[in-house]
Structure formats: C-alpha cells, structure tokens
Coordinates of N, CA and C in Angstrom, one line a residue:
M177 N -31.1 15.1 70.9 CA -32.4 14.4 70.6 C -32.2 13.0 70.4
K178 N -33.3 12.4 71.1 CA -33.5 10.6 71.2 C -33.8 10.4 69.9
T179 N -33.7 9.3 69.3 CA -34.8 8.7 68.2 C -34.5 7.2 68.4
D180 N -36.0 6.5 68.0 CA -36.0 5.0 68.5 C -35.7 4.5 67.1
K181 N -35.3 5.0 66.2 CA -35.0 4.6 64.7 C -33.7 3.7 64.8
K182 N -33.4 2.6 64.4 CA -32.2 1.9 64.1 C -31.1 2.3 63.3
I183 N -31.6 3.0 62.3 CA -30.5 3.4 61.0 C -30.9 5.1 61.1
L184 N -29.9 5.6 60.8 CA -29.7 6.8 60.2 C -29.1 7.2 59.1
D185 N -29.7 7.9 58.2 CA -29.4 8.2 56.8 C -29.0 10.0 56.7
A186 N -27.7 10.0 57.0 CA -27.3 11.3 57.4 C -27.7 12.4 56.4
C187 N -27.3 11.9 55.0 CA -27.6 12.7 54.0 C -28.3 12.3 52.9
C188 N -29.6 12.0 53.0 CA -30.5 11.1 52.5 C -30.6 11.7 50.9
G189 N -30.6 13.0 50.6 CA -31.1 13.4 49.3 C -32.4 12.9 49.1
S190 N -32.6 12.3 47.8 CA -33.8 12.0 47.3 C -34.1 10.4 47.4
R191 N -33.0 9.7 48.2 CA -33.2 8.6 48.7 C -32.8 7.5 47.5
M192 N -32.0 7.7 46.8 CA -31.8 7.0 45.6 C -31.0 5.5 45.9
M193 N -30.5 5.3 47.0 CA -29.9 4.2 46.9 C -30.7 2.9 47.8
W194 N -32.0 3.5 48.1 CA -32.8 2.6 49.1 C -33.7 2.1 48.2
F195 N -33.8 0.7 48.5 CA -34.8 -0.1 48.0 C -36.4 0.3 48.4
D196 N -36.4 0.7 49.8 CA -37.3 0.7 50.2 C -37.2 2.5 50.7
K197 N -37.8 3.4 50.0 CA -37.5 4.8 50.3 C -38.3 5.3 51.5
Y198 N -39.1 4.5 52.2 CA -39.8 4.9 53.2 C -39.5 3.7 54.5
C199 N -38.2 3.2 54.5 CA -38.0 2.2 55.6 C -38.3 2.5 57.0
S200 N -39.2 1.7 57.8 CA -39.6 2.4 59.0 C -38.6 2.2 60.0
E201 N -37.5 1.6 59.9 CA -36.2 1.4 60.6 C -35.3 2.7 60.3
A202 N -35.5 3.3 59.3 CA -34.6 4.5 59.1 C -35.0 6.2 59.4
L203 N -34.3 6.9 59.9 CA -34.6 8.4 60.0 C -33.7 9.0 59.0
F204 N -34.5 9.7 58.0 CA -33.8 10.3 57.0 C -33.8 11.7 57.2
M205 N -32.3 12.1 57.3 CA -32.0 13.6 57.4 C -31.4 14.4 56.4
D206 N -31.5 15.5 56.0 CA -30.8 16.3 55.0 C -30.7 17.7 55.3
I207 N -29.9 18.5 54.6 CA -29.7 19.8 54.9 C -30.7 20.5 54.6
R208 N -31.5 20.0 53.2 CA -32.4 20.7 52.7 C -34.0 19.8 52.5
R209 N -34.8 20.7 52.0 CA -36.1 20.0 52.1 C -36.7 20.8 50.4
E210 N -36.9 20.1 49.5 CA -37.2 20.8 48.1 C -37.8 19.7 47.3
E211 N -38.6 20.2 46.3 CA -39.1 19.6 45.6 C -39.0 20.6 44.1
L212 N -38.3 20.0 43.2 CA -38.1 21.2 42.0 C -38.4 20.3 40.7
L213 N -38.4 20.9 39.7 CA -38.2 20.5 38.2 C -36.8 20.8 37.7
A214 N -35.8 19.9 37.4 CA -34.4 20.2 37.1 C -34.7 20.6 35.5
C215 N -33.4 21.3 35.2 CA -33.3 21.8 34.3 C -33.5 20.8 32.9
D216 N -33.4 19.6 33.1 CA -33.7 18.6 32.0 C -34.9 18.0 32.0
G217 N -36.0 18.7 33.1 CA -37.3 18.1 33.1 C -37.6 16.9 34.1
R218 N -36.4 16.5 34.9 CA -36.4 15.6 35.8 C -37.2 16.2 37.0
H219 N -37.9 15.2 38.0 CA -38.8 15.8 39.1 C -37.8 15.2 40.0
I220 N -37.3 16.3 40.8 CA -36.4 15.8 42.3 C -37.2 16.1 43.5
K221 N -37.1 15.3 44.3 CA -37.8 15.7 45.5 C -37.0 15.1 46.9
V222 N -36.6 16.2 47.7 CA -35.9 15.8 48.5 C -36.8 16.2 49.9
D223 N -37.2 14.9 50.7 CA -38.1 15.0 51.5 C -37.6 14.5 53.1
P224 N -36.6 14.8 53.8 CA -36.2 14.3 54.9 C -37.2 14.3 55.9
D225 N -36.9 13.3 56.7 CA -37.8 13.2 58.1 C -37.4 14.5 59.1
I226 N -36.1 14.8 59.1 CA -35.4 15.8 59.7 C -34.4 16.7 58.8
V227 N -34.8 18.1 59.0 CA -33.9 18.7 58.5 C -32.7 19.0 59.4
G228 N -31.6 18.8 58.8 CA -30.0 18.8 59.8 C -28.8 18.7 59.1
D229 N -28.1 19.4 59.6 CA -26.5 19.5 58.8 C -25.5 18.0 59.6
F230 N -25.4 17.3 58.6 CA -24.4 16.1 58.7 C -23.0 16.5 59.8
R231 N -22.6 17.9 59.6 CA -21.4 18.4 60.4 C -22.0 18.6 61.6
A232 N -23.2 18.6 62.4 CA -23.6 19.1 63.6 C -25.0 18.3 63.7
M233 N -24.8 16.9 63.9 CA -26.3 16.3 64.0 C -26.8 16.8 65.4
P234 N -28.3 16.7 65.2 CA -28.9 17.1 66.6 C -29.3 15.5 67.5
F235 N -28.6 14.9 67.3 CA -29.0 13.5 67.9 C -27.8 12.9 69.0
D236 N -28.5 12.3 70.0 CA -27.8 12.1 71.1 C -26.6 11.0 70.9
D237 N -25.5 11.2 71.6 CA -24.4 10.3 71.5 C -25.0 8.8 71.6
E238 N -24.3 8.0 70.6 CA -24.5 6.3 70.7 C -25.9 6.2 70.6
S239 N -26.8 6.8 69.7 CA -28.0 6.7 69.5 C -28.6 5.9 68.1
S240 N -27.4 5.5 67.5 CA -28.0 4.5 66.1 C -27.0 3.5 65.9
R241 N -27.6 2.2 65.4 CA -27.0 1.1 65.1 C -26.2 1.3 64.0
L242 N -26.8 1.8 62.9 CA -26.4 2.1 61.8 C -26.4 3.5 61.1
V243 N -25.4 4.0 60.5 CA -25.3 5.3 59.8 C -24.8 4.9 58.3
V244 N -25.8 5.7 57.6 CA -25.4 5.9 56.0 C -25.0 7.0 55.7
L245 N -23.8 7.2 55.2 CA -23.2 8.9 54.6 C -23.2 8.7 53.5
D246 N -23.9 9.4 52.4 CA -23.8 9.3 50.9 C -23.6 11.0 50.6
P247 N -22.7 11.7 50.9 CA -22.5 13.1 50.8 C -22.4 13.7 49.8
P248 N -22.5 14.9 49.3 CA -22.2 15.4 48.1 C -21.0 15.0 47.7
H249 N -20.4 14.7 46.5 CA -19.2 14.5 46.0 C -18.4 15.3 45.0
L250 N -19.1 16.3 44.7 CA -18.7 17.0 43.5 C -18.4 18.4 44.1
R251 N -17.5 19.1 43.3 CA -17.1 20.5 43.9 C -17.0 21.4 42.8
K252 N -16.9 20.8 41.3 CA -17.0 21.7 40.3 C -18.1 21.4 39.4
L253 N -19.3 22.1 39.4 CA -20.3 22.1 38.7 C -21.0 23.3 38.8
G254 N -22.0 23.5 37.8 CA -23.0 24.9 38.0 C -24.1 24.6 39.2
G255 N -24.1 25.7 39.9 CA -25.0 25.6 40.9 C -26.4 25.3 40.6
T256 N -26.8 25.6 39.4 CA -28.1 25.4 38.9 C -28.2 24.2 38.1
S257 N -26.9 23.4 38.0 CA -26.9 22.3 37.2 C -28.1 20.9 37.6
W258 N -28.3 20.1 36.7 CA -29.2 19.1 37.2 C -28.3 18.4 38.4
L259 N -27.2 17.9 38.0 CA -26.1 17.4 39.3 C -26.2 18.0 40.5
A260 N -26.1 19.3 40.3 CA -26.1 20.1 41.6 C -27.6 20.1 42.2
Q261 N -28.8 20.0 41.5 CA -29.9 20.0 42.2 C -30.2 18.7 42.8
K262 N -29.8 17.7 41.7 CA -30.0 16.4 42.8 C -29.3 15.7 43.7
Y263 N -27.9 16.1 43.8 CA -27.0 15.6 44.7 C -26.6 16.7 45.6
G264 N -26.7 17.9 45.4 CA -26.0 19.0 46.3 C -24.4 19.1 45.6
M265 N -23.7 20.2 46.4 CA -22.2 20.2 45.6 C -21.5 20.5 47.2
L266 N -20.2 20.2 47.0 CA -19.3 20.3 48.3 C -19.1 21.8 48.1
L267 N -18.9 22.4 49.4 CA -18.6 23.4 49.5 C -16.9 23.5 49.7
P268 N -16.3 25.0 49.4 CA -14.8 25.0 49.5 C -14.4 24.6 50.6
S269 N -14.9 24.3 51.6 CA -14.5 23.9 53.1 C -14.8 22.3 53.0
W270 N -14.8 21.8 51.9 CA -15.1 20.1 52.1 C -14.4 19.4 52.8
E271 N -12.7 19.7 52.7 CA -11.9 18.4 53.7 C -12.6 18.7 55.0
T272 N -12.6 20.0 55.7 CA -13.2 20.3 56.9 C -14.7 19.6 57.1
D273 N -15.6 19.8 56.3 CA -16.8 19.1 56.4 C -16.9 17.7 56.5
I274 N -16.0 17.0 55.4 CA -16.0 15.5 55.3 C -15.6 15.1 56.6
R275 N -14.9 15.6 57.2 CA -13.9 15.4 58.4 C -15.0 15.4 59.6
A276 N -15.8 16.6 59.6 CA -16.8 16.8 60.5 C -17.8 15.8 60.3
A277 N -18.2 15.1 59.1 CA -19.3 14.4 58.9 C -19.0 13.4 59.5
F278 N -17.7 12.6 59.6 CA -17.3 11.4 59.9 C -17.2 11.2 61.3
D279 N -16.8 12.7 62.0 CA -16.6 12.3 63.6 C -18.3 12.4 64.1
E280 N -19.1 13.5 63.4 CA -20.5 13.2 64.0 C -21.3 11.5 63.8
C281 N -20.9 11.1 62.3 CA -21.3 9.7 62.5 C -20.6 8.7 63.7
M282 N -19.3 8.8 63.8 CA -18.9 8.0 64.8 C -19.6 8.5 66.2
R283 N -20.0 9.7 66.4 CA -20.5 10.0 67.8 C -21.7 9.5 67.8
V284 N -22.8 9.5 66.8 CA -23.9 9.1 67.1 C -24.0 7.7 66.9
L285 N -23.1 6.6 66.5 CA -23.1 5.3 66.3 C -22.9 4.6 67.9
K286 N -23.8 3.6 68.1 CA -23.4 2.8 69.3 C -22.2 2.5 69.3
P287 N -21.6 1.9 70.3 CA -20.4 1.1 70.5 C -20.5 -0.2 69.4
E288 N -19.5 -0.5 68.5 CA -19.7 -1.5 67.6 C -20.6 -1.2 66.3
G289 N -21.1 0.0 66.4 CA -22.1 0.4 65.3 C -21.3 0.6 64.0
I290 N -22.2 0.6 62.9 CA -21.7 0.2 61.5 C -22.0 1.5 60.9
L291 N -21.0 2.1 60.1 CA -21.3 3.4 59.2 C -20.9 2.7 57.7
I292 N -21.6 3.2 56.7 CA -21.7 2.6 55.5 C -21.3 4.2 54.9
F293 N -20.4 4.0 54.1 CA -19.9 5.3 53.5 C -19.9 5.2 51.9
K294 N -20.6 6.0 51.1 CA -20.4 5.8 49.7 C -20.1 7.1 49.2
W295 N -18.9 6.9 48.2 CA -18.5 8.0 47.4 C -17.8 7.8 46.0
N296 N -18.0 9.0 45.1 CA -17.6 8.6 43.9 C -16.5 9.5 43.7
E297 N -15.5 8.8 42.9 CA -14.1 9.5 42.6 C -14.0 10.1 41.4
D298 N -15.1 10.8 40.7 CA -15.2 11.7 40.0 C -14.0 13.1 39.9
Q299 N -14.4 13.4 41.1 CA -13.5 14.7 41.2 C -12.4 14.6 42.4
I300 N -13.0 13.8 43.3 CA -11.9 13.6 44.4 C -11.8 12.2 44.6
K301 N -10.6 11.9 44.9 CA -10.0 10.2 45.1 C -10.4 10.0 46.4
V302 N -11.0 8.6 46.4 CA -11.0 8.1 47.9 C -10.0 8.1 49.0
R303 N -8.6 8.1 48.3 CA -7.6 8.4 48.9 C -7.4 9.5 49.6
Q304 N -8.0 10.6 49.0 CA -8.0 12.1 49.8 C -8.8 12.2 50.7
I305 N -10.0 11.0 50.7 CA -10.9 11.3 52.0 C -10.3 10.3 53.0
L306 N -9.7 9.4 52.8 CA -8.9 8.6 53.8 C -8.0 9.3 54.4
D307 N -7.0 10.2 53.7 CA -6.1 10.8 54.2 C -6.6 12.1 55.3
I308 N -8.0 12.5 55.1 CA -8.5 13.5 55.8 C -9.4 13.0 57.1
I309 N -9.6 11.7 57.3 CA -10.3 11.1 58.3 C -9.4 10.5 59.4
P310 N -9.6 10.1 60.5 CA -8.9 9.2 61.2 C -9.6 7.8 61.5
Y311 N -10.2 7.4 60.7 CA -10.9 6.2 60.6 C -10.9 5.3 59.5
K312 N -10.7 4.3 59.6 CA -9.8 3.1 58.5 C -11.0 2.3 58.3
P313 N -11.5 2.0 56.7 CA -12.4 1.0 56.7 C -12.1 -0.1 56.6
L314 N -13.2 -1.4 57.2 CA -12.9 -2.5 57.2 C -12.8 -3.2 55.9
F315 N -13.6 -2.7 55.2 CA -13.8 -3.4 53.3 C -14.5 -2.1 53.0
G316 N -14.5 -2.4 51.4 CA -15.0 -1.6 50.6 C -15.4 -2.3 49.5
H317 N -15.6 -1.7 48.1 CA -16.0 -2.2 47.0 C -16.5 -1.1 46.1
P318 N -15.4 -1.0 44.8 CA -16.1 -0.3 43.8 C -16.9 -0.9 43.1
T319 N -18.2 0.0 42.5 CA -19.1 -0.4 41.6 C -19.3 0.7 40.5
S320 N -20.4 0.8 39.9 CA -20.7 1.8 38.5 C -19.8 1.2 37.3
K321 N -20.1 1.7 36.4 CA -19.8 1.3 35.2 C -18.3 1.1 34.9
H322 N -17.7 2.5 35.6 CA -16.3 2.9 35.5 C -15.5 2.5 36.9
G323 N -16.3 2.2 37.8 CA -15.8 1.5 39.1 C -15.2 2.9 40.0
K324 N -16.0 4.1 39.6 CA -15.7 5.3 40.4 C -16.4 5.3 41.5
T325 N -17.4 4.8 41.8 CA -18.5 4.6 43.1 C -17.6 3.5 43.8
I326 N -17.4 4.1 45.1 CA -16.9 3.1 46.2 C -17.6 3.1 47.3
W327 N -18.3 1.9 47.8 CA -19.0 1.7 49.2 C -17.7 1.3 50.2
M328 N -18.0 1.9 51.2 CA -17.0 1.2 52.3 C -17.6 0.9 53.7
C329 N -17.1 0.0 54.6 CA -17.6 0.1 55.8 C -16.6 0.2 57.1
F330 N -17.3 1.1 57.8 CA -16.5 1.3 59.2 C -17.0 0.9 60.4
M331 N -16.3 0.4 61.3 CA -17.1 0.1 62.5 C -16.7 1.0 63.6
K332 N -17.6 1.3 64.7 CA -16.9 2.2 65.6 C -16.6 1.4 66.7
N333 N -15.2 1.8 67.3 CA -14.6 0.9 68.2 C -15.3 0.8 69.5

C-alpha cells in the first residue's frame, strides 16, 4: 500500500504523545479500534486511520520518512485493567514481536529515514530490547519522574 503521508505512527493507541492528535502529515495505525470507558471512569478512544499490525505493516518498502514506534511495554497486568485498556499489553511472544516491529519499521523507512522509539522500563529494561534487535540507536534520553521512559532515535542506513 502506498501512502502520501511523511510520518507513520505504527502503534498510535490514543495518540497521547502527539501535540496535534490529527497531524495532517501523519498516518496513524494501530491493531485495534475501540472506544471504551475504563474501570476507573476514564474515556479511552483508539481511532487509527488504518487498523494494522506493526509486525506486518501493509505499506510499501521505503514509503515513510519518519516512523514513530511506541508499542505496549507491559506484560504483567490484568487484561481488563486501565493500563491494559489504555496502552495494550505485550504477548508472551514479546521478544519476537518487538524484533518484527523494528524490522517492519526499517523496511518502510526511506533510506536515511528516522525511527523514534519510546519505551518504558517498568517491567522490561531497554537493554533487553537492544539485545534482541540488530539496530543501534544514535542517541536517546530518559524522561518521566523516575527516568523509566526512554526515547531513542534510529536512522536507517
């Protein structure tokens, strides 16, 4: 599938990291489309432009200049918990899934394209992620109150 958008958010969820949740330059993809009321009363809306799986994206090779990847990062939580509803949950195959996600992001990136990856180390350390992927970040930065959320930048060779 061809896209005329410059940016692909491969796992957009409720677009929480976006300042402009309807950025005209971005194509928002997620594996789910749903609107629900969480157990604590919060409204959650996951409304991607296209429903798709970041492990097997429906896009042509070298079709995006920038890809953003913020996959689920928790594997130990209740399936109906607020966190699972809001962010999704890793499957038992998470190592294979994350590797496939990186491979797909690199496939759809144009040469010298940029991948921005966001990860939270609450349950799985960034070192574990870097050990299962063949790509090395150019740079990154921890954020959040406890420094557990890390942003990293990768460039396709």
